[in-house]
Short mmCIF file of C-alpha atoms in Angstrom, two decimals:
data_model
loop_
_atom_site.label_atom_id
_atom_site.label_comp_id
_atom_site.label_asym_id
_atom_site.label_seq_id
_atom_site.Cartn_x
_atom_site.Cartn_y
_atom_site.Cartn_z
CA UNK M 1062 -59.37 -29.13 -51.03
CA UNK M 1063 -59.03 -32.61 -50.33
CA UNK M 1064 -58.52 -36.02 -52.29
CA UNK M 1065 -59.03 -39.37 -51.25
CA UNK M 1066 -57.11 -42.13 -52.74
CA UNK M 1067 -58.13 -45.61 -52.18
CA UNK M 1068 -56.57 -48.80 -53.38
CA UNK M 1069 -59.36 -49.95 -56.37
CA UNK M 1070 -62.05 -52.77 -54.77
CA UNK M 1071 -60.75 -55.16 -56.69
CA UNK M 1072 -57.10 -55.25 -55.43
CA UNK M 1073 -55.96 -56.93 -52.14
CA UNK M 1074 -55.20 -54.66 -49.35
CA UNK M 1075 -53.14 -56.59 -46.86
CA UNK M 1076 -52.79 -53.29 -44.45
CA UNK M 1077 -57.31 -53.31 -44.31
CA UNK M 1078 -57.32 -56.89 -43.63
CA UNK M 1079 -54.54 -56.50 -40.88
CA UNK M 1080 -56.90 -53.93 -39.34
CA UNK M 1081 -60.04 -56.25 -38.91
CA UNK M 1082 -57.91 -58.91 -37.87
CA UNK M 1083 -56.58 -56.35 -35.16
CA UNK M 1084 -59.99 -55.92 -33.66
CA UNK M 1085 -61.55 -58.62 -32.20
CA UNK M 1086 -58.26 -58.44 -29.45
CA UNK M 1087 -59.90 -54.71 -28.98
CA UNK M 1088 -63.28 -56.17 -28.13
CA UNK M 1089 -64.30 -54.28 -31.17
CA UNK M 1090 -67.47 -56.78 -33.13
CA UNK M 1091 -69.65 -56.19 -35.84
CA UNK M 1092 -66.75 -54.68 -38.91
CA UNK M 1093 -67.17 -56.34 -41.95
CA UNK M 1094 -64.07 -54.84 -43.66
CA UNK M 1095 -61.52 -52.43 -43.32
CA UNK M 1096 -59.57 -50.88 -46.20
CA UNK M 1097 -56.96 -48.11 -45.80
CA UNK M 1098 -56.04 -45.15 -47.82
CA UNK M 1099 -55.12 -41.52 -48.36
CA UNK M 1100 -55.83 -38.48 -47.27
CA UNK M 1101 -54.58 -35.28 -48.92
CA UNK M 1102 -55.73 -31.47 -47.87
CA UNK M 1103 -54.43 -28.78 -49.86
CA UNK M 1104 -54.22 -25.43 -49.77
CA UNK M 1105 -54.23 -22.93 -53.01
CA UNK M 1106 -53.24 -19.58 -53.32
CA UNK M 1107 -56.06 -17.69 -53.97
CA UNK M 1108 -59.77 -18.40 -54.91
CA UNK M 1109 -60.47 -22.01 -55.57
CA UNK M 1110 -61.76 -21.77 -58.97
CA UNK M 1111 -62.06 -24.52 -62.01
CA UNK M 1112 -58.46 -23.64 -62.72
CA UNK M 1113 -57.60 -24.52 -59.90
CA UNK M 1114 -59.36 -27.43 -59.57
CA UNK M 1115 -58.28 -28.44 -62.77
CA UNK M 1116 -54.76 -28.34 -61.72
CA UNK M 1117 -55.57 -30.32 -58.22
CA UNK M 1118 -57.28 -33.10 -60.50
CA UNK M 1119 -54.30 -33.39 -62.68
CA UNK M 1120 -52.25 -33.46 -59.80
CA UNK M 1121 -54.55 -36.26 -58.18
CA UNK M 1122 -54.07 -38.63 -61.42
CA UNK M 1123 -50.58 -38.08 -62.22
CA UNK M 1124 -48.51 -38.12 -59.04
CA UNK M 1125 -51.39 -38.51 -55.69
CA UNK M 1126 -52.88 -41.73 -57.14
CA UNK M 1127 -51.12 -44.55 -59.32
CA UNK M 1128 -54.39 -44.60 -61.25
CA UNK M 1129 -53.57 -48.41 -62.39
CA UNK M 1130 -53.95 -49.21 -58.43
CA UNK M 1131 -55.92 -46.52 -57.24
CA UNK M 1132 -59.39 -44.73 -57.36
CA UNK M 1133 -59.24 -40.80 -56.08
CA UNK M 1134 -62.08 -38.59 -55.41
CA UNK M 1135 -61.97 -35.02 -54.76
CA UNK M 1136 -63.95 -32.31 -53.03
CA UNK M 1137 -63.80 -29.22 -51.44
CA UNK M 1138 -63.75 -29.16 -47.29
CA UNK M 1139 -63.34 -26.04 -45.31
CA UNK E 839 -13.36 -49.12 -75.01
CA UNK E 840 -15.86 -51.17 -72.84
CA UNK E 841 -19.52 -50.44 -73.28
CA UNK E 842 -21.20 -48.07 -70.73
CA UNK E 843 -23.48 -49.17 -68.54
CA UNK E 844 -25.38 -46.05 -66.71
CA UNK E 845 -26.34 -46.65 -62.62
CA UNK E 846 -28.59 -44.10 -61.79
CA UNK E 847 -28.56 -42.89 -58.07
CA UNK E 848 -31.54 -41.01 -56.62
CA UNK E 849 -31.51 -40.00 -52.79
CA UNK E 850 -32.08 -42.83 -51.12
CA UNK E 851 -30.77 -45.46 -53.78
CA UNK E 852 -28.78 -48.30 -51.40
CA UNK E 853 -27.83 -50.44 -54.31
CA UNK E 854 -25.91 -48.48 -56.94
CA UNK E 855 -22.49 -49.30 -56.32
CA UNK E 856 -23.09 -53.11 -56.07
CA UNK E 857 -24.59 -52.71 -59.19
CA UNK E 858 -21.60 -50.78 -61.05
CA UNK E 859 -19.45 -53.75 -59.40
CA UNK E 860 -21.50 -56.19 -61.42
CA UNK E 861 -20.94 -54.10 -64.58
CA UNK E 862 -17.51 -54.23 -64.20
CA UNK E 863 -17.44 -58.08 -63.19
CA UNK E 864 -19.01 -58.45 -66.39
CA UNK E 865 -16.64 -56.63 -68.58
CA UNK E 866 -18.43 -53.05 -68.94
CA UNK E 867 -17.71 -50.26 -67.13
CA UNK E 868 -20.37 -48.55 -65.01
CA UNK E 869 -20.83 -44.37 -64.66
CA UNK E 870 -22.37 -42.41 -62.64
CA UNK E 871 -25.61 -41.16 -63.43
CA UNK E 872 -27.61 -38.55 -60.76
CA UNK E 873 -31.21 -38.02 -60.61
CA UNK E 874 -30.99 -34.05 -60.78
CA UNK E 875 -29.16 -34.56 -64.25
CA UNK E 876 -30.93 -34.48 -68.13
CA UNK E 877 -27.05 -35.99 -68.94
CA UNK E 878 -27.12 -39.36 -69.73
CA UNK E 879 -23.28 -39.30 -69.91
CA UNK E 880 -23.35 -40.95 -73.91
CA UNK E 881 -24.16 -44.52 -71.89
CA UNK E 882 -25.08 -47.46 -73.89
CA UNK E 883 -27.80 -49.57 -71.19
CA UNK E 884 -29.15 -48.11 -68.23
CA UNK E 885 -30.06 -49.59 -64.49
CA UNK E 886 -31.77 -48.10 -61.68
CA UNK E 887 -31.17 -49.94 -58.90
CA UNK E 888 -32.59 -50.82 -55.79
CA UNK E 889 -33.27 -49.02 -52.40
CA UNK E 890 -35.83 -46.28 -51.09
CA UNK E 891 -35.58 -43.43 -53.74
CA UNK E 892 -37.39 -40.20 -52.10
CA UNK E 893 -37.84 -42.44 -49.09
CA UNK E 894 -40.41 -44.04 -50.28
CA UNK E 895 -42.85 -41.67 -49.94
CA UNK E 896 -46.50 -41.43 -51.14
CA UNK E 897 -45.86 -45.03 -53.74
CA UNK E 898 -42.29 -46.56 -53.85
CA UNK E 899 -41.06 -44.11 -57.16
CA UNK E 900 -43.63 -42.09 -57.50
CA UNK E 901 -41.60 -39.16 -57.02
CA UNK E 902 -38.75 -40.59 -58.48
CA UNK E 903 -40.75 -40.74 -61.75
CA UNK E 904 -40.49 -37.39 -61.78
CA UNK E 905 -36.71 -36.78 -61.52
CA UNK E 906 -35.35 -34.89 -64.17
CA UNK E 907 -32.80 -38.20 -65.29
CA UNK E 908 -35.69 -40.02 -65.74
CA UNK E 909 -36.74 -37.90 -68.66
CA UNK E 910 -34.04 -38.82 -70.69
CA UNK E 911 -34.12 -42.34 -69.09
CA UNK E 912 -37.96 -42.60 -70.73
CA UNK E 913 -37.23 -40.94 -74.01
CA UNK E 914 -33.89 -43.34 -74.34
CA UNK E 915 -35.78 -46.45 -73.83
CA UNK E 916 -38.59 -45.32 -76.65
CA UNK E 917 -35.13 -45.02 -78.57
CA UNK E 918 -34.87 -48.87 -77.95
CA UNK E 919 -31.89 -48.23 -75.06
CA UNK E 920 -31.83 -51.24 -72.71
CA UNK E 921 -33.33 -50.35 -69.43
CA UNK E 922 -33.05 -52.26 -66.34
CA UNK E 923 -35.16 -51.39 -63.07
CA UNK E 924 -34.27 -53.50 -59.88
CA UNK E 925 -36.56 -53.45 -56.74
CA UNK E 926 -37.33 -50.06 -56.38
CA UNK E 927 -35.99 -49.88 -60.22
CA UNK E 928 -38.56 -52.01 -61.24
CA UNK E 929 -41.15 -49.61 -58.84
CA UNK E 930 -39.66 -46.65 -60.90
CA UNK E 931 -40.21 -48.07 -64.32
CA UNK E 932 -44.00 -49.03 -63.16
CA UNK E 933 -44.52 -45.19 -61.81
CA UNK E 934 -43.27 -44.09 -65.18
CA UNK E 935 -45.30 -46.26 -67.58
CA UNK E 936 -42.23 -48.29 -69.13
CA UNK E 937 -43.84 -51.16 -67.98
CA UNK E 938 -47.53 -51.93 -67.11
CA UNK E 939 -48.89 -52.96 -63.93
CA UNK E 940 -47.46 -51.66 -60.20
CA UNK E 941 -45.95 -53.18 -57.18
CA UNK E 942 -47.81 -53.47 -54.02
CA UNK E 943 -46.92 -54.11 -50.54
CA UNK E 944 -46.00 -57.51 -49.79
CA UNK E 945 -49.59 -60.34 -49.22
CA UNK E 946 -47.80 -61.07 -45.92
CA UNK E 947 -46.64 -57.61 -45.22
CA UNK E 948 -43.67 -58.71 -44.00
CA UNK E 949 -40.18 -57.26 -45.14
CA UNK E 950 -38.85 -60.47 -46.90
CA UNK E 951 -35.25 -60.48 -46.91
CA UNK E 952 -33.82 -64.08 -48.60
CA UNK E 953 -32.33 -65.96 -51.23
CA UNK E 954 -34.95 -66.88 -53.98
CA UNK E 955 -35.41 -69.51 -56.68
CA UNK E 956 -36.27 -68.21 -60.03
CA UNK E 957 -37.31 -69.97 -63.02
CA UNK E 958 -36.26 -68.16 -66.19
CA UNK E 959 -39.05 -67.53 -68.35
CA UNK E 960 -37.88 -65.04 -71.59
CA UNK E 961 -34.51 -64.74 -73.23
CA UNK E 962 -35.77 -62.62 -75.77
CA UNK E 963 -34.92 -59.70 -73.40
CA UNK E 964 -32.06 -57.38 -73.85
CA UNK E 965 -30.87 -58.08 -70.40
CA UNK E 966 -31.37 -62.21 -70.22
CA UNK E 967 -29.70 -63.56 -73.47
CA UNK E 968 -27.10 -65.16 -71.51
CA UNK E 969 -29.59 -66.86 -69.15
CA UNK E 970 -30.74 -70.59 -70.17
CA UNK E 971 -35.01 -70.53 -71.01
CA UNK E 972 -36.29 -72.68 -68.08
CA UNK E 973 -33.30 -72.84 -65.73
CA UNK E 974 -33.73 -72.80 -62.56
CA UNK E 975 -31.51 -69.42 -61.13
CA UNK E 976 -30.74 -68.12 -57.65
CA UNK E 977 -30.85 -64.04 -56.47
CA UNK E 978 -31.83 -62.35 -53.16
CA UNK E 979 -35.30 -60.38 -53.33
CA UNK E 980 -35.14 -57.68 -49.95
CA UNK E 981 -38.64 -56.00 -50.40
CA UNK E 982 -41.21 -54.86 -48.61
CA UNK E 983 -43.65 -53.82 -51.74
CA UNK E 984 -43.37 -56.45 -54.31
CA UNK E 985 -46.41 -57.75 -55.43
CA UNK E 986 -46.78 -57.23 -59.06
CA UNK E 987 -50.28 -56.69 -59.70
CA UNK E 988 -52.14 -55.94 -63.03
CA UNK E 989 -55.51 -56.52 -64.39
CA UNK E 990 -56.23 -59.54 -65.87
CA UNK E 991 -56.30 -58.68 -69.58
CA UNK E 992 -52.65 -57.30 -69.19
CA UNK E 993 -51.49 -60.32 -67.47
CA UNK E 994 -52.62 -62.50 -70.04
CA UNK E 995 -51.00 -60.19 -72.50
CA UNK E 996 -47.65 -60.32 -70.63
CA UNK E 997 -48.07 -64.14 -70.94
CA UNK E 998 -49.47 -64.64 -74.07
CA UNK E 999 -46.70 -62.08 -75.68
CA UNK E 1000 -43.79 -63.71 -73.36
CA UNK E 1001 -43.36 -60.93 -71.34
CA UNK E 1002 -43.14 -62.50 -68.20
CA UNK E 1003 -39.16 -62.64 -67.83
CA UNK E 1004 -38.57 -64.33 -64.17
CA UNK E 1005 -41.09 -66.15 -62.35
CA UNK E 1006 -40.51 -67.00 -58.43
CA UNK E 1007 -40.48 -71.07 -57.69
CA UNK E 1008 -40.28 -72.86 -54.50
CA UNK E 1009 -42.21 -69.91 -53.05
CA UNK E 1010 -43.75 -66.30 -53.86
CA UNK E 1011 -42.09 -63.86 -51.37
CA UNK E 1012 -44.69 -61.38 -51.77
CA UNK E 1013 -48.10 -62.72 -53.23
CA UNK E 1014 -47.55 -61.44 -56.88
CA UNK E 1015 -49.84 -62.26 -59.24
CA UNK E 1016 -48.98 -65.47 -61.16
CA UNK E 1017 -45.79 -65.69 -59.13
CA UNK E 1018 -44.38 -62.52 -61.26
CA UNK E 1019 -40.76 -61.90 -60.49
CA UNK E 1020 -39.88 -59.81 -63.49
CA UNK E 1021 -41.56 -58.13 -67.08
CA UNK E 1022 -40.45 -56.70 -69.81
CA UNK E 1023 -41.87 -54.28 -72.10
CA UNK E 1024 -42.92 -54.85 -76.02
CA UNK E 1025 -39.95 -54.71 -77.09
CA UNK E 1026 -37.92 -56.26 -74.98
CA UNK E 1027 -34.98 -53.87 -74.06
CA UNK E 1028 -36.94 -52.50 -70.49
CA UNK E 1029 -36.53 -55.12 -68.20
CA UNK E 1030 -37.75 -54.73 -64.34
CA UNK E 1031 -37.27 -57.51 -61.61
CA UNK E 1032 -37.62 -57.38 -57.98
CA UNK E 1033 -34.88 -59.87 -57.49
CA UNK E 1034 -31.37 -58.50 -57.10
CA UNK E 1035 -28.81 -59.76 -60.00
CA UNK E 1036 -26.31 -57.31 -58.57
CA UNK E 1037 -26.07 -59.56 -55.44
CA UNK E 1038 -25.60 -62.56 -57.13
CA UNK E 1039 -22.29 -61.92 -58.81
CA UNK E 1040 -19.92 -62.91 -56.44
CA UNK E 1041 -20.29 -66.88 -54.89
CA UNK E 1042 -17.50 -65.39 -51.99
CA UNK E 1043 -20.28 -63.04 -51.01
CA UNK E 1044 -23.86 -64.27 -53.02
CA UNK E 1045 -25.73 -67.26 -53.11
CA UNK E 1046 -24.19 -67.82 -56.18
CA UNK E 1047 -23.31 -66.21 -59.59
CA UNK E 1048 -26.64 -66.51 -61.43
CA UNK E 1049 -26.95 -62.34 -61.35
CA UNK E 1050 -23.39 -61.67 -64.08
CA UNK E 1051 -25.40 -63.19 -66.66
CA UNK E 1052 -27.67 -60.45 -67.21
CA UNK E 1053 -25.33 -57.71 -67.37
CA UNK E 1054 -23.18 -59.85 -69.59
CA UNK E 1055 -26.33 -60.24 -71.93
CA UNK E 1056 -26.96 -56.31 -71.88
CA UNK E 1057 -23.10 -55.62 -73.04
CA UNK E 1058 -23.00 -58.31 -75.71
CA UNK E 1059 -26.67 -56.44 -76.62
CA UNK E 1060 -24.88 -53.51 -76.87
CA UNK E 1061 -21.88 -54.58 -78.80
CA UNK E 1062 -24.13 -56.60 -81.27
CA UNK E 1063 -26.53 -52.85 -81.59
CA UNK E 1064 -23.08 -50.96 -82.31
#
């Protein structure tokens, strides 16, 4: 399972805009913006079911993401 | 008997014993409070004080908020207990919904480590009765994440109901949003600043003194609730 947390579009991200301004020393054209996030993978024990992904979405809103800050999104990988 | 003023320390808290020296500077006396405790000791006011609680890891106190102290700490301050959250405090009482908004890494993203000018905005909080409305007050901020940011309907709110305690002049360290230093909630006994009153207590060893008066405020609170 995995869940991506970004900061929400509407809030600055001073570590994204660092980024882009980090590239054109790399020779690196053509990037309109750069925002940074997270990445979570976790692991259940046993089958990945609705309960469980019940539990990883709770997990996701309460502790994961700062949903006043942050959009998550989850889905299954692997 | 002096009233109690509980300093809560979580792994990685830095500032907790400058802040029970400020209690005591101010007449109360400060105990011990540990994050793996549901105890709040039978204290009258609460802090949680600065540093890098859980090192800072995933959202400054966002695993804090989930200490076992900070169950009591919540259901105390719906009880109308004075809460105050410094610096990573102030992150803590954000993570736990005590007061709206969040704290984001510093516009420059530099560390800013300095004295600050404030400009008192609110009196009507439990910690800043001793503090003069519109004086001009002087505290170091040390933060790497202190942008207070919050949509614009809650800031106006915060204004409009004024909840804005502290706002930075002569410069915004960190980019916050209307030049936010400090909130507090409804009802004005959870207070949360990313300045440091517990370093400005001393003029041998501060910038100046400016920090005593809000621990003197949250005693005299205390004695006036009794």
């Amino acid at each position: 399972m995995v869940v991506d947390v970004m900061l929400k579009p509407e809030i600055l991200d001073p570590q994204g805009q660092a980024i882009l301004g980090a590239l054109p020393s790399l020779g690196v054209s053509g990037i309109a913006a750069v925002r940074q996030g997270k990445h979570f993978e976790i692991d259940v024990d046993g089958e990945m079911d609705e309960d469980a992904l019940g539990r990883i979405r709770d997990l996701a809103g309460t502790l994961l993401a700062n949903p006043v800050i942050e959009d998550f999104a989850l889905r299954v990988e692997g | 008997m002096p009233s109690a003023v509980g300093v809560v320390t979580f792994p990685g808290s830095l500032d907790d014993r400058d802040v029970m020296q400020a209690v005591s500077l101010a007449g109360g006396t400060a105990v011990p409070l540990w994050h793996g405790d549901s105890d709040l000791r039978g204290v009258d006011a609460i802090v949680l004080p600065g540093g890098f609680s859980y090192g800072d890891y995933l959202r400054c106190g966002a695993i804090a908020r989930f200490a076992p102290v900070m169950v009591e700490v919540v259901a105390a301050a719906g009880r109308g207990m004075p809460v105050l959250g410094i610096c990573n405090g102030f992150q803590v009482l954000c993570e736990s919904h005590l007061l709206p908004g969040a704290l984001l890494r510093n516009a420059g993203l530099h560390y800013v480590c300095r004295d600050q000018a404030l400009r008192v905005e609110s009196t009507a909080t439990a910690w800043t009765t001793g503090l003069e409305p519109g004086a001009r007050i002087v505290a170091p901020v040390k933060h790497g994440e202190g942008r207070y940011t919050a949509d614009t309907e809650t800031l106006d709110r915060l204004e409009g109901e004024g909840r804005v305690v502290v706002r930075y002049v002569e410069g915004n360290p960190n980019g916050s949003l209307r030049d936010i230093a400090g909130i507090t909630n409804e009802a004005g006994n959870v207070v949360g600043l990313m300045p440091h009153p517990e370093h400005a207590c001393d003029p041998l060893v501060g910038a100046s003194a400016d920090g005593l008066a809000l621990f003197a405020s949250v005693l005299t609170a205390v004695v006036g609730a009794a």
